[in-house]
Short mmCIF file of C-alpha atoms and ligand atoms in Angstrom, two decimals:
data_model
loop_
_atom_site.label_atom_id
_atom_site.label_comp_id
_atom_site.label_asym_id
_atom_site.label_seq_id
_atom_site.Cartn_x
_atom_site.Cartn_y
_atom_site.Cartn_z
CA MET A 1 -7.98 -18.15 -4.70
CA LYS A 2 -6.12 -21.30 -6.03
CA ASP A 3 -3.41 -20.96 -8.37
CA LYS A 4 -3.46 -17.34 -7.71
CA THR A 5 -0.23 -15.44 -6.57
CA VAL A 6 -0.72 -12.69 -3.90
CA LEU A 7 2.04 -10.06 -3.26
CA ILE A 8 1.34 -8.00 -0.09
CA THR A 9 3.50 -5.66 1.36
CA GLY A 10 3.93 -4.97 5.18
CA ALA A 11 2.48 -8.45 5.81
CA ASN A 12 4.29 -9.23 8.88
CA ASP A 13 1.90 -6.98 11.16
CA GLY A 14 -1.62 -5.54 11.53
CA ILE A 15 -3.64 -5.48 8.59
CA GLY A 16 -1.49 -6.88 6.11
CA ARG A 17 -0.90 -9.85 8.17
CA ALA A 18 -4.50 -10.52 8.66
CA THR A 19 -4.97 -10.00 4.93
CA ALA A 20 -2.52 -12.42 4.14
CA GLU A 21 -3.69 -15.10 6.38
CA ARG A 22 -7.19 -14.81 4.83
CA LEU A 23 -5.79 -15.00 1.37
CA ALA A 24 -4.03 -17.77 2.32
CA GLY A 25 -6.51 -19.30 4.03
CA ARG A 26 -8.51 -19.23 0.47
CA GLY A 27 -5.91 -21.17 -0.99
CA ALA A 28 -3.59 -18.44 -2.59
CA HIS A 29 0.17 -18.49 -3.25
CA VAL A 30 0.75 -15.16 -0.83
CA VAL A 31 4.56 -13.76 -0.85
CA LEU A 32 4.92 -11.89 2.53
CA ALA A 33 6.89 -8.61 1.09
CA CYS A 34 8.25 -7.16 4.62
CA ARG A 35 11.40 -5.39 5.37
CA ASP A 36 12.35 -7.69 8.27
CA ASP A 37 12.73 -11.05 6.78
CA ALA A 38 13.02 -13.11 10.38
CA LYS A 39 9.84 -11.56 11.35
CA ALA A 40 8.38 -12.32 7.75
CA GLN A 41 9.62 -15.70 8.32
CA HIS A 42 8.01 -16.27 11.29
CA VAL A 43 4.60 -15.16 10.54
CA ALA A 44 4.52 -17.05 6.97
CA LYS A 45 5.07 -20.24 9.48
CA ALA A 46 2.31 -19.50 11.64
CA ILE A 47 0.18 -18.46 8.77
CA MET A 48 0.99 -21.93 7.01
CA GLU A 49 -0.06 -24.00 10.43
CA SER A 50 -3.21 -21.77 11.04
CA THR A 51 -4.18 -22.40 7.36
CA GLY A 52 -2.79 -25.44 6.29
CA ASN A 53 -1.63 -23.92 3.35
CA HIS A 54 2.32 -24.40 2.45
CA ASN A 55 2.20 -21.97 -0.06
CA VAL A 56 3.55 -18.87 1.67
CA ASP A 57 6.86 -17.39 0.68
CA THR A 58 8.58 -14.03 2.03
CA LEU A 59 10.30 -11.47 0.16
CA PRO A 60 12.76 -8.60 1.87
CA ILE A 61 11.91 -5.29 1.14
CA ASP A 62 12.42 -1.88 2.24
CA LEU A 63 10.07 0.29 0.96
CA ALA A 64 12.52 3.24 1.96
CA SER A 65 15.15 2.10 -0.38
CA MET A 66 14.62 2.34 -3.77
CA ALA A 67 17.60 0.02 -4.30
CA SER A 68 16.03 -2.83 -2.12
CA ILE A 69 12.81 -2.50 -4.04
CA LYS A 70 14.46 -2.80 -7.76
CA ALA A 71 16.46 -5.54 -5.90
CA ALA A 72 13.31 -6.91 -4.44
CA THR A 73 11.36 -7.22 -7.51
CA GLU A 74 14.23 -8.29 -9.50
CA GLU A 75 14.36 -11.46 -7.40
CA PHE A 76 10.60 -11.85 -7.44
CA LEU A 77 10.24 -11.57 -11.21
CA ALA A 78 13.12 -13.84 -11.78
CA GLU A 79 10.74 -16.78 -9.85
CA HIS A 80 7.22 -15.54 -10.66
CA PRO A 81 6.11 -15.03 -14.16
CA LYS A 82 2.81 -13.28 -12.87
CA VAL A 83 1.33 -11.82 -9.96
CA ASP A 84 -2.74 -11.93 -10.16
CA VAL A 85 -3.32 -9.50 -6.98
CA LEU A 86 -0.53 -6.87 -5.68
CA ILE A 87 -1.49 -5.51 -2.46
CA ASN A 88 0.11 -1.95 -1.49
CA ASN A 89 -0.55 -2.13 2.27
CA ALA A 90 2.76 -1.26 4.19
CA GLY A 91 2.78 1.94 6.17
CA VAL A 92 4.27 4.31 8.47
CA TYR A 93 3.29 6.82 10.79
CA THR A 94 5.81 9.33 12.22
CA ASP A 95 5.43 12.62 13.73
CA ARG A 96 9.16 13.64 13.91
CA LEU A 97 11.01 14.34 10.20
CA GLU A 98 12.70 11.79 8.90
CA LEU A 99 14.11 11.26 5.19
CA SER A 100 14.11 7.70 3.47
CA GLU A 101 17.37 6.57 1.72
CA ASP A 102 16.71 8.59 -1.34
CA GLY A 103 16.35 11.51 0.52
CA TYR A 104 12.22 12.04 0.50
CA GLU A 105 10.01 12.39 3.38
CA LEU A 106 9.72 8.79 5.21
CA GLN A 107 5.87 8.78 4.75
CA PHE A 108 5.72 10.02 1.59
CA ALA A 109 8.23 7.43 0.72
CA VAL A 110 7.07 4.37 2.23
CA ASN A 111 3.46 4.82 2.01
CA TYR A 112 3.20 6.14 -1.36
CA LEU A 113 6.42 6.56 -3.51
CA GLY A 114 7.91 3.01 -2.92
CA HIS A 115 4.53 1.42 -3.81
CA PHE A 116 4.59 3.54 -7.18
CA LEU A 117 8.34 2.03 -7.81
CA LEU A 118 6.88 -1.64 -6.90
CA THR A 119 4.22 -1.28 -8.72
CA LEU A 120 5.89 -0.03 -12.26
CA ASN A 121 8.79 -2.12 -11.52
CA LEU A 122 5.90 -5.36 -11.46
CA LEU A 123 3.99 -4.35 -14.19
CA PRO A 124 5.45 -6.94 -16.68
CA ALA A 125 4.18 -9.65 -14.41
CA ILE A 126 0.75 -7.32 -13.44
CA GLN A 127 -0.40 -6.78 -16.97
CA CYS A 128 -2.56 -9.42 -18.30
CA CYS A 129 -5.99 -8.49 -18.70
CA ARG A 130 -8.57 -6.34 -16.75
CA HIS A 131 -10.25 -9.57 -15.56
CA CYS A 132 -7.34 -11.25 -14.23
CA THR A 133 -5.21 -9.01 -12.09
CA ARG A 134 -5.78 -6.78 -9.07
CA VAL A 135 -3.75 -3.70 -7.79
CA ILE A 136 -4.92 -2.83 -4.49
CA ASN A 137 -3.66 0.41 -2.99
CA VAL A 138 -4.45 0.50 1.11
CA SER A 139 -5.07 4.25 1.93
CA SER A 140 -7.28 5.95 4.63
CA ALA A 141 -10.14 8.49 5.32
CA LEU A 142 -7.14 10.74 6.17
CA HIS A 143 -6.61 11.43 2.60
CA LYS A 144 -9.43 13.89 2.81
CA LYS A 145 -7.29 15.76 5.03
CA GLY A 146 -4.01 16.07 2.85
CA VAL A 147 -2.62 18.47 0.21
CA LEU A 148 0.31 17.75 -1.96
CA ASP A 149 3.17 20.12 -1.35
CA PHE A 150 5.75 19.38 -4.44
CA THR A 151 8.16 21.85 -2.88
CA ASN A 152 8.11 19.84 0.65
CA LEU A 153 8.35 16.22 -0.62
CA LYS A 154 12.22 16.06 0.54
CA GLY A 155 11.49 17.83 4.12
CA GLU A 156 12.72 20.76 2.83
CA LYS A 157 10.72 23.04 4.94
CA LYS A 158 12.19 23.00 8.67
CA SER A 159 8.57 22.57 10.40
CA TYR A 160 7.10 18.98 10.51
CA ASN A 161 3.71 17.91 10.81
CA GLY A 162 3.50 14.12 10.75
CA SER A 163 -0.27 13.79 10.39
CA GLU A 164 -0.30 15.98 7.73
CA ALA A 165 2.75 14.09 6.25
CA TYR A 166 0.71 10.95 6.57
CA ALA A 167 -2.57 12.62 5.03
CA GLN A 168 -0.47 13.92 2.21
CA SER A 169 0.96 10.33 1.75
CA LYS A 170 -2.42 8.82 1.80
CA LEU A 171 -3.60 11.41 -0.63
CA ALA A 172 -1.12 10.34 -3.04
CA ASN A 173 -2.16 6.48 -2.77
CA VAL A 174 -5.79 7.53 -3.91
CA LEU A 175 -4.27 9.72 -6.80
CA PHE A 176 -1.92 6.84 -7.64
CA THR A 177 -4.71 4.57 -7.94
CA MET A 178 -6.96 7.07 -10.12
CA GLU A 179 -3.93 7.49 -12.60
CA LEU A 180 -2.85 3.84 -12.61
CA ASP A 181 -6.51 3.18 -13.92
CA ARG A 182 -6.22 6.00 -16.42
CA ARG A 183 -3.00 4.53 -17.93
CA PHE A 184 -3.30 1.04 -17.73
CA GLY A 185 -7.07 0.20 -17.23
CA ARG A 186 -7.15 -1.87 -20.04
CA ASP A 187 -4.64 -4.67 -18.56
CA LEU A 188 -5.41 -4.25 -14.78
CA THR A 189 -8.06 -3.08 -12.56
CA THR A 190 -7.05 -0.60 -9.27
CA ASN A 191 -8.85 0.17 -6.00
CA CYS A 192 -8.29 2.02 -2.89
CA LEU A 193 -9.53 1.80 0.30
CA HIS A 194 -9.85 2.77 4.08
CA PRO A 195 -9.64 -0.12 6.17
CA GLY A 196 -11.31 1.61 9.14
CA VAL A 197 -9.90 2.70 12.51
CA VAL A 198 -7.70 -0.54 13.30
CA GLY A 199 -6.09 -1.11 16.47
CA THR A 200 -3.00 -2.11 14.89
CA ARG A 201 0.62 -0.71 16.30
CA LEU A 202 0.96 1.96 13.34
CA ALA A 203 0.96 4.59 15.67
CA ASN A 204 3.18 2.91 18.25
CA LYS A 205 6.23 2.17 16.29
CA LYS A 206 7.59 5.51 15.30
CA ALA A 207 5.54 8.06 16.54
CA GLY A 208 6.54 10.16 19.43
CA ALA A 209 5.47 9.35 23.09
CA PHE A 210 2.44 11.38 23.18
CA THR A 211 0.66 10.15 19.87
CA SER A 212 1.71 6.86 21.00
CA ALA A 213 0.06 7.25 24.41
CA VAL A 214 -3.06 8.69 22.82
CA TRP A 215 -3.33 5.84 19.95
CA SER A 216 -2.95 2.96 22.79
CA MET A 217 -5.84 4.77 24.89
CA TYR A 218 -7.75 4.24 21.73
CA LYS A 219 -7.01 1.10 20.23
CA PRO A 220 -9.69 -0.58 22.51
CA PHE A 221 -12.21 1.18 20.62
CA ALA A 222 -10.91 0.65 17.21
CA ILE A 223 -11.74 -2.61 15.06
CA LYS A 224 -9.23 -5.81 14.98
CA PRO A 225 -7.03 -6.16 12.28
CA GLU A 226 -8.97 -9.33 10.86
CA GLN A 227 -11.75 -7.14 10.29
CA GLY A 228 -9.93 -4.10 9.12
CA ALA A 229 -8.61 -6.79 6.28
CA SER A 230 -11.80 -7.05 5.34
CA THR A 231 -12.13 -4.66 2.60
CA SER A 232 -8.52 -5.40 1.14
CA VAL A 233 -9.76 -9.23 1.09
CA TYR A 234 -12.83 -8.16 -0.89
CA LEU A 235 -11.44 -6.30 -3.82
CA ALA A 236 -9.01 -9.09 -3.98
CA THR A 237 -11.36 -12.02 -4.06
CA SER A 238 -14.93 -10.97 -4.91
CA PRO A 239 -16.35 -11.35 -8.56
CA GLU A 240 -18.34 -8.16 -7.95
CA VAL A 241 -15.36 -5.93 -8.36
CA LYS A 242 -14.25 -8.05 -10.91
CA ASP A 243 -14.90 -4.94 -13.60
CA VAL A 244 -14.20 -2.15 -11.06
CA SER A 245 -11.82 0.14 -11.35
CA GLY A 246 -10.29 3.52 -10.17
CA ARG A 247 -12.63 3.94 -7.18
CA TYR A 248 -12.22 4.31 -3.30
CA PHE A 249 -13.93 1.87 -0.92
CA ASP A 250 -14.62 2.21 2.63
CA GLU A 251 -13.97 -0.32 5.72
CA ASN A 252 -17.87 -1.73 4.88
CA GLN A 253 -16.63 -2.39 1.19
CA CYS A 254 -18.81 0.16 0.07
CA LEU A 255 -17.51 2.78 -2.72
CA GLN A 256 -17.26 6.04 -1.66
CA LYS A 257 -16.14 9.40 -3.17
CA PRO A 258 -12.59 10.47 -2.27
CA SER A 259 -12.11 14.16 -1.92
CA ALA A 260 -11.94 16.88 -4.49
CA ILE A 261 -8.27 17.12 -4.75
CA ALA A 262 -7.72 13.12 -4.96
CA ARG A 263 -10.14 13.59 -8.02
CA ASN A 264 -8.13 16.10 -9.70
CA GLU A 265 -6.86 14.73 -12.87
CA GLN A 266 -4.45 17.07 -13.53
CA LEU A 267 -2.85 16.95 -9.84
CA ALA A 268 -2.76 13.08 -10.45
CA ARG A 269 -0.98 13.37 -13.79
CA ARG A 270 1.78 15.90 -12.16
CA LEU A 271 2.35 13.43 -9.40
CA TRP A 272 2.76 10.68 -11.41
CA GLU A 273 5.63 12.68 -13.94
CA TYR A 274 7.25 13.57 -10.67
CA SER A 275 7.14 9.95 -9.08
CA GLU A 276 8.73 8.74 -12.55
CA ALA A 277 11.31 11.06 -12.88
CA ALA A 278 12.15 10.14 -8.63
CA VAL A 279 12.45 6.53 -9.28
CA ALA A 280 14.13 6.52 -12.96
CA ASP A 281 17.10 5.36 -11.50
CA PHE A 282 15.34 2.27 -10.26
CA ARG A 283 13.29 1.22 -12.83
CA ILE A 284 13.74 -2.29 -14.53
N1 NAP B 1 -4.46 1.26 11.41
C1 NAP B 1 -5.19 1.94 10.72
O1 NAP B 1 -6.18 2.57 11.69
C2 NAP B 1 -5.44 2.49 9.73
C3 NAP B 1 -6.29 3.29 9.05
C4 NAP B 1 -6.25 3.84 7.93
C5 NAP B 1 -5.53 3.40 6.93
N2 NAP B 1 -4.00 2.47 7.72
C6 NAP B 1 -3.28 1.93 6.37
O2 NAP B 1 -3.15 0.70 6.35
C7 NAP B 1 -1.94 0.23 6.22
C8 NAP B 1 -1.46 -0.83 7.39
O3 NAP B 1 -1.34 -0.61 8.16
P1 NAP B 1 -1.30 -1.28 9.98
O4 NAP B 1 -2.41 -0.23 10.78
O5 NAP B 1 -1.72 -2.89 9.75
O6 NAP B 1 -0.17 -0.68 10.67
P2 NAP B 1 1.12 -1.73 11.08
O7 NAP B 1 0.82 -2.97 11.82
O8 NAP B 1 2.11 -0.80 11.67
O9 NAP B 1 1.58 -2.70 9.85
C9 NAP B 1 2.36 -1.79 8.65
C10 NAP B 1 3.27 -2.55 8.06
O10 NAP B 1 4.06 -1.89 6.93
C11 NAP B 1 5.42 -2.12 7.20
N3 NAP B 1 6.49 -1.12 7.05
C12 NAP B 1 6.77 -0.03 7.66
N4 NAP B 1 7.90 0.58 7.11
C13 NAP B 1 7.98 -0.16 6.20
C14 NAP B 1 9.45 -0.32 5.20
N5 NAP B 1 9.77 0.93 5.08
N6 NAP B 1 9.59 -1.06 4.14
C15 NAP B 1 8.36 -2.08 4.33
N7 NAP B 1 7.41 -2.37 5.29
C16 NAP B 1 7.33 -1.54 5.89
C17 NAP B 1 5.54 -2.59 9.16
O11 NAP B 1 6.77 -3.46 9.07
P3 NAP B 1 7.43 -3.52 10.38
O12 NAP B 1 6.39 -4.32 11.24
O13 NAP B 1 8.87 -3.89 10.20
O14 NAP B 1 7.27 -1.91 11.21
C18 NAP B 1 4.13 -3.15 8.78
O15 NAP B 1 4.41 -4.67 8.32
C19 NAP B 1 -1.10 0.98 6.57
O16 NAP B 1 -0.81 1.71 4.92
C20 NAP B 1 -1.86 2.22 7.24
O17 NAP B 1 -1.53 3.77 6.58
C21 NAP B 1 -4.37 1.93 8.91
#
């Protein structure tokens, strides 16, 4: 991975941190795109010490704010003409309705829409040739429980189910991957994945006390973040997938069929058009 630039979101914790460390260990220039720059710098220092690779930078970005995403991409593009690997990894789980700065349901905003905007804004640096750039979207097997409700993406309905909203955001990750491949597959490869059930703090940060307690009890039986990073690292580095695009992989780096809804081309097109309109004011 020497001479390759990898931008990874949510790299200060969990699967993202483990992925960043492994890619830095292979010599990549790794950019940790995180909302808390102090945490990101602390992690960058730790990664430089553990890997001996000093080519680790941070980029402040809050995926719940389109203005922040625009500012981050402008800052990034001013210094970096190209991204070889973009890993859209950051994610949030909550079981209370919250809205992003731009008025979208928080899980939809952070897990999907923010990454949609980030990817589109980075296209000038990403688009090169199919063999040289990779966009990787961290989804989840829970996308299979997801449906897209276009009438509730801004939390319009009074009742809120956090796990349904999470599944919807992860379905959007798969639909985005498929549509990105259809639209830009000549210039890049893009794949999505389920990292496994990984013992991170995902459901301890914003989830309610009950969900957080259940997650904490379950965590010792889950795989470790280092193992959960394996499919992201595989998709970022392996020559086996240099021509593979528009696919969904599991935690064992095996190709899997995503849900029927996730394979619906009309729905993917509709989501893309909805998202393009939603982020229009923040494109660069
Ligand atoms: N853990 C699992 O079992 C599992 C299973 C399937 C899929 N996934 C997916 O794996 C990905 C990584 O999750 P994880 O389990 O590693 O959780 P994690 O340890 O909580 O990491 C999530 C990362 O996303 C960042 N993030 C959250 N909100 C953000 C925002 N508004 N702007 C920028 N960054 C933000 C977090 O930053 P802070 O530290 O500042 O909060 C953190 O760095 C997510 O997409 C998740 O949906 C996880």
